[in-house]
Short mmCIF file of C-alpha atoms and ligand atoms in Angstrom, two decimals:
data_model
loop_
_atom_site.label_atom_id
_atom_site.label_comp_id
_atom_site.label_asym_id
_atom_site.label_seq_id
_atom_site.Cartn_x
_atom_site.Cartn_y
_atom_site.Cartn_z
CA MET U 1348 -8.70 126.45 -112.30
CA MET U 1349 -5.23 127.82 -111.59
CA SER U 1350 -4.87 128.84 -107.96
CA ASP U 1351 -2.29 129.05 -105.21
CA GLU U 1352 -3.26 125.55 -104.14
CA TYR U 1353 -2.62 124.12 -107.60
CA PRO U 1354 0.32 126.07 -109.04
CA VAL U 1355 0.51 124.08 -112.25
CA PRO U 1356 0.56 125.37 -115.82
CA GLU U 1357 -2.77 126.50 -117.20
CA GLU U 1358 -2.45 124.24 -120.26
CA TRP U 1359 -2.13 121.13 -118.08
CA MET U 1360 -5.17 122.07 -116.09
CA ALA U 1361 -7.00 122.35 -119.41
CA ASP U 1362 -6.51 118.58 -119.85
CA ILE U 1363 -8.09 117.74 -116.48
CA SER U 1364 -11.87 117.45 -116.27
CA LYS U 1365 -12.08 116.96 -112.50
CA ILE U 1366 -9.82 116.80 -109.47
CA LEU U 1367 -10.58 113.52 -107.71
CA PHE U 1368 -8.19 113.83 -104.78
CA THR U 1369 -6.49 117.03 -103.67
CA GLU U 1370 -2.93 117.12 -102.43
CA ALA U 1371 -4.24 117.54 -98.85
CA GLN U 1372 -6.59 114.56 -99.16
CA ILE U 1373 -3.78 112.37 -100.52
CA GLN U 1374 -1.36 113.44 -97.80
CA ALA U 1375 -3.92 112.76 -95.06
CA ARG U 1376 -4.65 109.28 -96.42
CA VAL U 1377 -0.95 108.44 -96.85
CA ALA U 1378 -0.28 109.56 -93.27
CA ALA U 1379 -3.08 107.26 -92.05
CA LEU U 1380 -1.62 104.32 -94.00
CA GLY U 1381 1.76 105.09 -92.44
CA ARG U 1382 0.24 105.01 -88.94
CA GLN U 1383 -1.40 101.63 -89.66
CA ILE U 1384 1.94 100.22 -90.82
CA VAL U 1385 3.75 101.60 -87.75
CA HIS U 1386 1.14 99.92 -85.55
CA ASP U 1387 1.39 96.56 -87.35
CA TYR U 1388 5.16 96.38 -87.86
CA ALA U 1389 6.51 97.94 -84.64
CA ASP U 1390 9.40 95.49 -84.11
CA LYS U 1391 9.66 94.01 -87.59
CA LYS U 1392 11.78 96.45 -89.59
CA PRO U 1393 9.70 95.99 -92.76
CA VAL U 1394 11.05 96.31 -96.30
CA LEU U 1395 8.89 98.43 -98.59
CA VAL U 1396 9.15 97.20 -102.18
CA GLY U 1397 7.96 99.44 -105.00
CA VAL U 1398 7.63 99.10 -108.76
CA LEU U 1399 8.96 102.03 -110.75
CA LYS U 1400 8.01 104.57 -111.84
CA GLY U 1401 4.50 105.56 -110.80
CA VAL U 1402 5.10 104.70 -107.15
CA ILE U 1403 7.87 107.23 -106.46
CA PHE U 1404 5.70 109.97 -104.93
CA PHE U 1405 3.62 107.57 -102.86
CA MET U 1406 6.71 105.70 -101.68
CA ALA U 1407 8.51 108.90 -100.69
CA ASP U 1408 5.54 110.20 -98.69
CA LEU U 1409 4.68 106.82 -97.16
CA LEU U 1410 8.26 106.30 -96.00
CA ARG U 1411 8.23 109.67 -94.29
CA ALA U 1412 4.97 108.71 -92.56
CA ILE U 1413 6.61 105.63 -91.03
CA ASN U 1414 8.60 106.57 -87.96
CA ILE U 1415 10.02 103.14 -87.13
CA PRO U 1416 13.05 101.45 -88.73
CA VAL U 1417 12.16 100.59 -92.33
CA GLU U 1418 14.02 99.82 -95.53
CA VAL U 1419 13.12 100.41 -99.17
CA ASP U 1420 13.94 98.78 -102.48
CA PHE U 1421 12.61 98.97 -106.03
CA MET U 1422 11.89 96.75 -109.00
CA SER U 1423 11.18 97.76 -112.56
CA VAL U 1424 9.14 95.88 -115.11
CA SER U 1425 8.37 96.20 -118.75
CA ASN U 1426 5.63 94.54 -120.76
CA TYR U 1427 6.72 92.07 -123.41
CA SER U 1428 3.72 92.62 -125.65
CA PRO U 1429 -0.01 93.25 -125.22
CA GLU U 1430 -0.64 89.52 -125.76
CA LEU U 1431 1.77 88.39 -123.04
CA ARG U 1432 0.60 91.16 -120.74
CA ASP U 1433 -2.95 89.82 -121.06
CA LYS U 1434 -1.58 86.51 -119.82
CA GLY U 1435 -0.05 88.27 -116.83
CA VAL U 1436 3.57 87.98 -117.93
CA VAL U 1437 5.82 90.98 -117.37
CA ARG U 1438 9.58 91.27 -117.83
CA LEU U 1439 11.67 92.16 -114.80
CA VAL U 1440 14.15 94.78 -116.01
CA LYS U 1441 15.45 95.78 -112.60
CA ASP U 1442 15.43 93.43 -109.64
CA LEU U 1443 15.64 94.20 -105.92
CA GLU U 1444 19.09 94.93 -104.61
CA MET U 1445 18.51 93.31 -101.22
CA PRO U 1446 17.63 89.74 -100.32
CA ILE U 1447 14.18 89.50 -98.74
CA GLU U 1448 14.30 85.95 -97.37
CA GLY U 1449 12.98 86.02 -93.81
CA ARG U 1450 12.04 89.73 -94.07
CA HIS U 1451 8.64 91.33 -93.59
CA VAL U 1452 7.86 92.76 -97.01
CA ILE U 1453 5.20 95.32 -97.89
CA PHE U 1454 4.61 95.57 -101.61
CA VAL U 1455 3.74 99.21 -102.36
CA GLU U 1456 1.81 100.11 -105.52
CA ASP U 1457 0.46 103.40 -106.79
CA ILE U 1458 -2.42 101.79 -108.68
CA ILE U 1459 -3.81 98.32 -109.21
CA ASP U 1460 -5.98 97.92 -112.26
CA THR U 1461 -6.33 94.43 -113.75
CA GLY U 1462 -4.02 93.09 -111.03
CA LEU U 1463 -1.87 91.22 -113.55
CA THR U 1464 1.36 93.11 -112.80
CA ILE U 1465 1.16 92.74 -109.05
CA ASN U 1466 0.03 89.13 -109.26
CA TYR U 1467 3.09 88.23 -111.31
CA LEU U 1468 5.43 90.14 -108.99
CA LEU U 1469 3.90 88.77 -105.78
CA ARG U 1470 4.49 85.24 -107.07
CA ASN U 1471 8.08 86.17 -107.84
CA LEU U 1472 8.60 87.68 -104.37
CA ARG U 1473 6.89 84.80 -102.55
CA ALA U 1474 9.40 82.39 -104.10
CA ARG U 1475 12.15 84.25 -102.20
CA GLN U 1476 10.53 83.18 -98.92
CA PRO U 1477 9.92 86.43 -97.08
CA ALA U 1478 8.66 86.09 -93.48
CA SER U 1479 5.50 87.90 -94.60
CA LEU U 1480 4.23 89.67 -97.71
CA GLU U 1481 1.42 92.23 -97.74
CA VAL U 1482 0.14 94.77 -100.25
CA CYS U 1483 -0.25 98.53 -99.75
CA VAL U 1484 -1.97 100.27 -102.66
CA LEU U 1485 -2.92 103.92 -102.92
CA PHE U 1486 -5.43 103.79 -105.79
CA ASN U 1487 -7.53 100.70 -106.26
CA LYS U 1488 -9.35 100.39 -109.59
CA GLU U 1489 -11.53 97.39 -108.78
CA LYS U 1490 -13.74 97.50 -111.87
CA ARG U 1491 -11.22 95.91 -114.25
CA ARG U 1492 -9.73 93.44 -111.74
CA LEU U 1493 -9.07 90.01 -113.25
CA ILE U 1494 -7.51 88.42 -110.17
CA ASP U 1495 -8.68 88.30 -106.58
CA LEU U 1496 -6.02 90.07 -104.48
CA PRO U 1497 -5.96 90.55 -100.72
CA LEU U 1498 -5.11 94.23 -100.16
CA ARG U 1499 -3.99 94.73 -96.56
CA TYR U 1500 -3.63 98.53 -96.90
CA LYS U 1501 -5.71 100.57 -99.33
CA GLY U 1502 -5.81 104.33 -99.91
CA PHE U 1503 -8.74 105.09 -102.21
CA ASP U 1504 -11.09 103.24 -104.53
CA VAL U 1505 -11.08 104.92 -107.94
CA PRO U 1506 -13.49 104.73 -110.89
CA ASP U 1507 -12.65 103.06 -114.19
CA ASN U 1508 -11.42 106.27 -115.82
CA TYR U 1509 -8.02 107.48 -116.91
CA ILE U 1510 -6.52 109.22 -113.90
CA VAL U 1511 -3.24 111.14 -113.73
CA GLY U 1512 -1.09 112.96 -111.21
CA TYR U 1513 0.85 112.13 -108.03
CA GLY U 1514 3.00 109.71 -110.03
CA LEU U 1515 0.34 108.44 -112.43
CA ASP U 1516 1.09 109.26 -116.05
CA TYR U 1517 -0.41 109.34 -119.50
CA ARG U 1518 2.41 108.75 -122.00
CA GLU U 1519 4.88 109.83 -119.27
CA GLN U 1520 3.17 113.18 -118.74
CA TYR U 1521 1.30 114.57 -115.74
CA ARG U 1522 3.16 112.53 -113.10
CA ASN U 1523 4.18 115.75 -111.37
CA LEU U 1524 0.69 117.10 -110.79
CA PRO U 1525 0.33 117.36 -107.00
CA PHE U 1526 -3.27 116.09 -107.11
CA VAL U 1527 -5.01 113.22 -108.92
CA GLY U 1528 -7.47 114.13 -111.62
CA LEU U 1529 -9.51 112.72 -114.46
CA LEU U 1530 -7.91 113.21 -117.86
CA LYS U 1531 -10.22 114.68 -120.49
CA ALA U 1532 -10.98 112.47 -123.47
CA GLN U 1533 -9.44 115.07 -125.78
CA ALA U 1534 -6.08 114.73 -124.00
CA LEU U 1535 -6.18 110.96 -124.49
CA HIS U 1536 -6.33 111.42 -128.22
CA GLN U 1537 -3.28 113.58 -128.63
CA PRO U 1538 -0.96 112.28 -131.35
CA ALA U 1539 2.23 110.55 -130.21
CA HIS U 1540 5.39 112.64 -129.93
CA PRO U 1541 7.27 112.19 -133.25
CA ALA U 1542 10.65 111.53 -131.54
CA THR U 1543 9.70 109.35 -128.58
CA GLY U 1544 6.49 107.77 -129.85
CA LEU U 1545 4.99 108.39 -126.39
C1 PRP E 2480 0.97 100.87 -113.44
C2 PRP E 2480 1.05 100.57 -111.94
C3 PRP E 2480 1.12 99.08 -111.91
C4 PRP E 2480 0.32 98.67 -113.12
C5 PRP E 2480 -1.03 98.26 -112.69
O1 PRP E 2480 2.24 100.94 -113.98
O2 PRP E 2480 2.17 101.16 -111.33
O3 PRP E 2480 2.44 98.60 -111.94
O4 PRP E 2480 0.24 99.79 -113.99
O5 PRP E 2480 -1.77 97.74 -113.77
P1 PRP E 2480 -2.39 96.28 -113.72
O6 PRP E 2480 -3.02 96.08 -112.39
O7 PRP E 2480 -3.43 96.32 -114.83
O8 PRP E 2480 -1.32 95.29 -114.01
P2 PRP E 2480 2.52 101.46 -115.48
O9 PRP E 2480 2.55 100.28 -116.41
O10 PRP E 2480 1.56 102.55 -115.81
O11 PRP E 2480 4.02 102.00 -115.37
P3 PRP E 2480 4.57 103.27 -114.53
O12 PRP E 2480 4.47 102.90 -113.07
O13 PRP E 2480 6.00 103.41 -114.96
O14 PRP E 2480 3.73 104.47 -114.88
#
């Protein structure tokens, strides 16, 4: 599977059963989302808000596809425990650096699965009284959604499988694959790293 188009190590490709979206397909879709945002926010100087870390590739490419004034900021969350996560509670470990009151905010996510993380964070952001708040998601995994979310901008619908690449990880690996692929079941069962536990 190694080729000029996918210059990634052979052993990583061995963990991927199928490429779902190529680098070119992702870039074309991100460019289209950027054009939609430019059209909708021409005089609004939007703030793009992302949640680390999976969003970094999407955010970087989306920003470059927006050729109007725009600002960016990041949050970081961590799950308290599986039990609290199931209740939709996440811990904010890094907050935004800029105030968003009265600003037009676009919440940018790499993937939405159950919707619990984004639901919690949207409530948090709404309380800061932005002028508007919309969601832009690249990969939408609808199958496991627990909460009805209005998604103003959507890249791709994805199946209920473990996908990696373009920022999406499995135990912190594979984020740097330029494409998005399905992870083989055998890769999901690798033992945790003895030092990091990941
Ligand atoms: C991913 C993604 C969302 C969340 C979506 O982050 O970036 O924040 O999961 O899941 P949900 O809809 O079921 O709440 P992850 O926890 O994998 O962290 P990462 O971005 O650092 O990889």
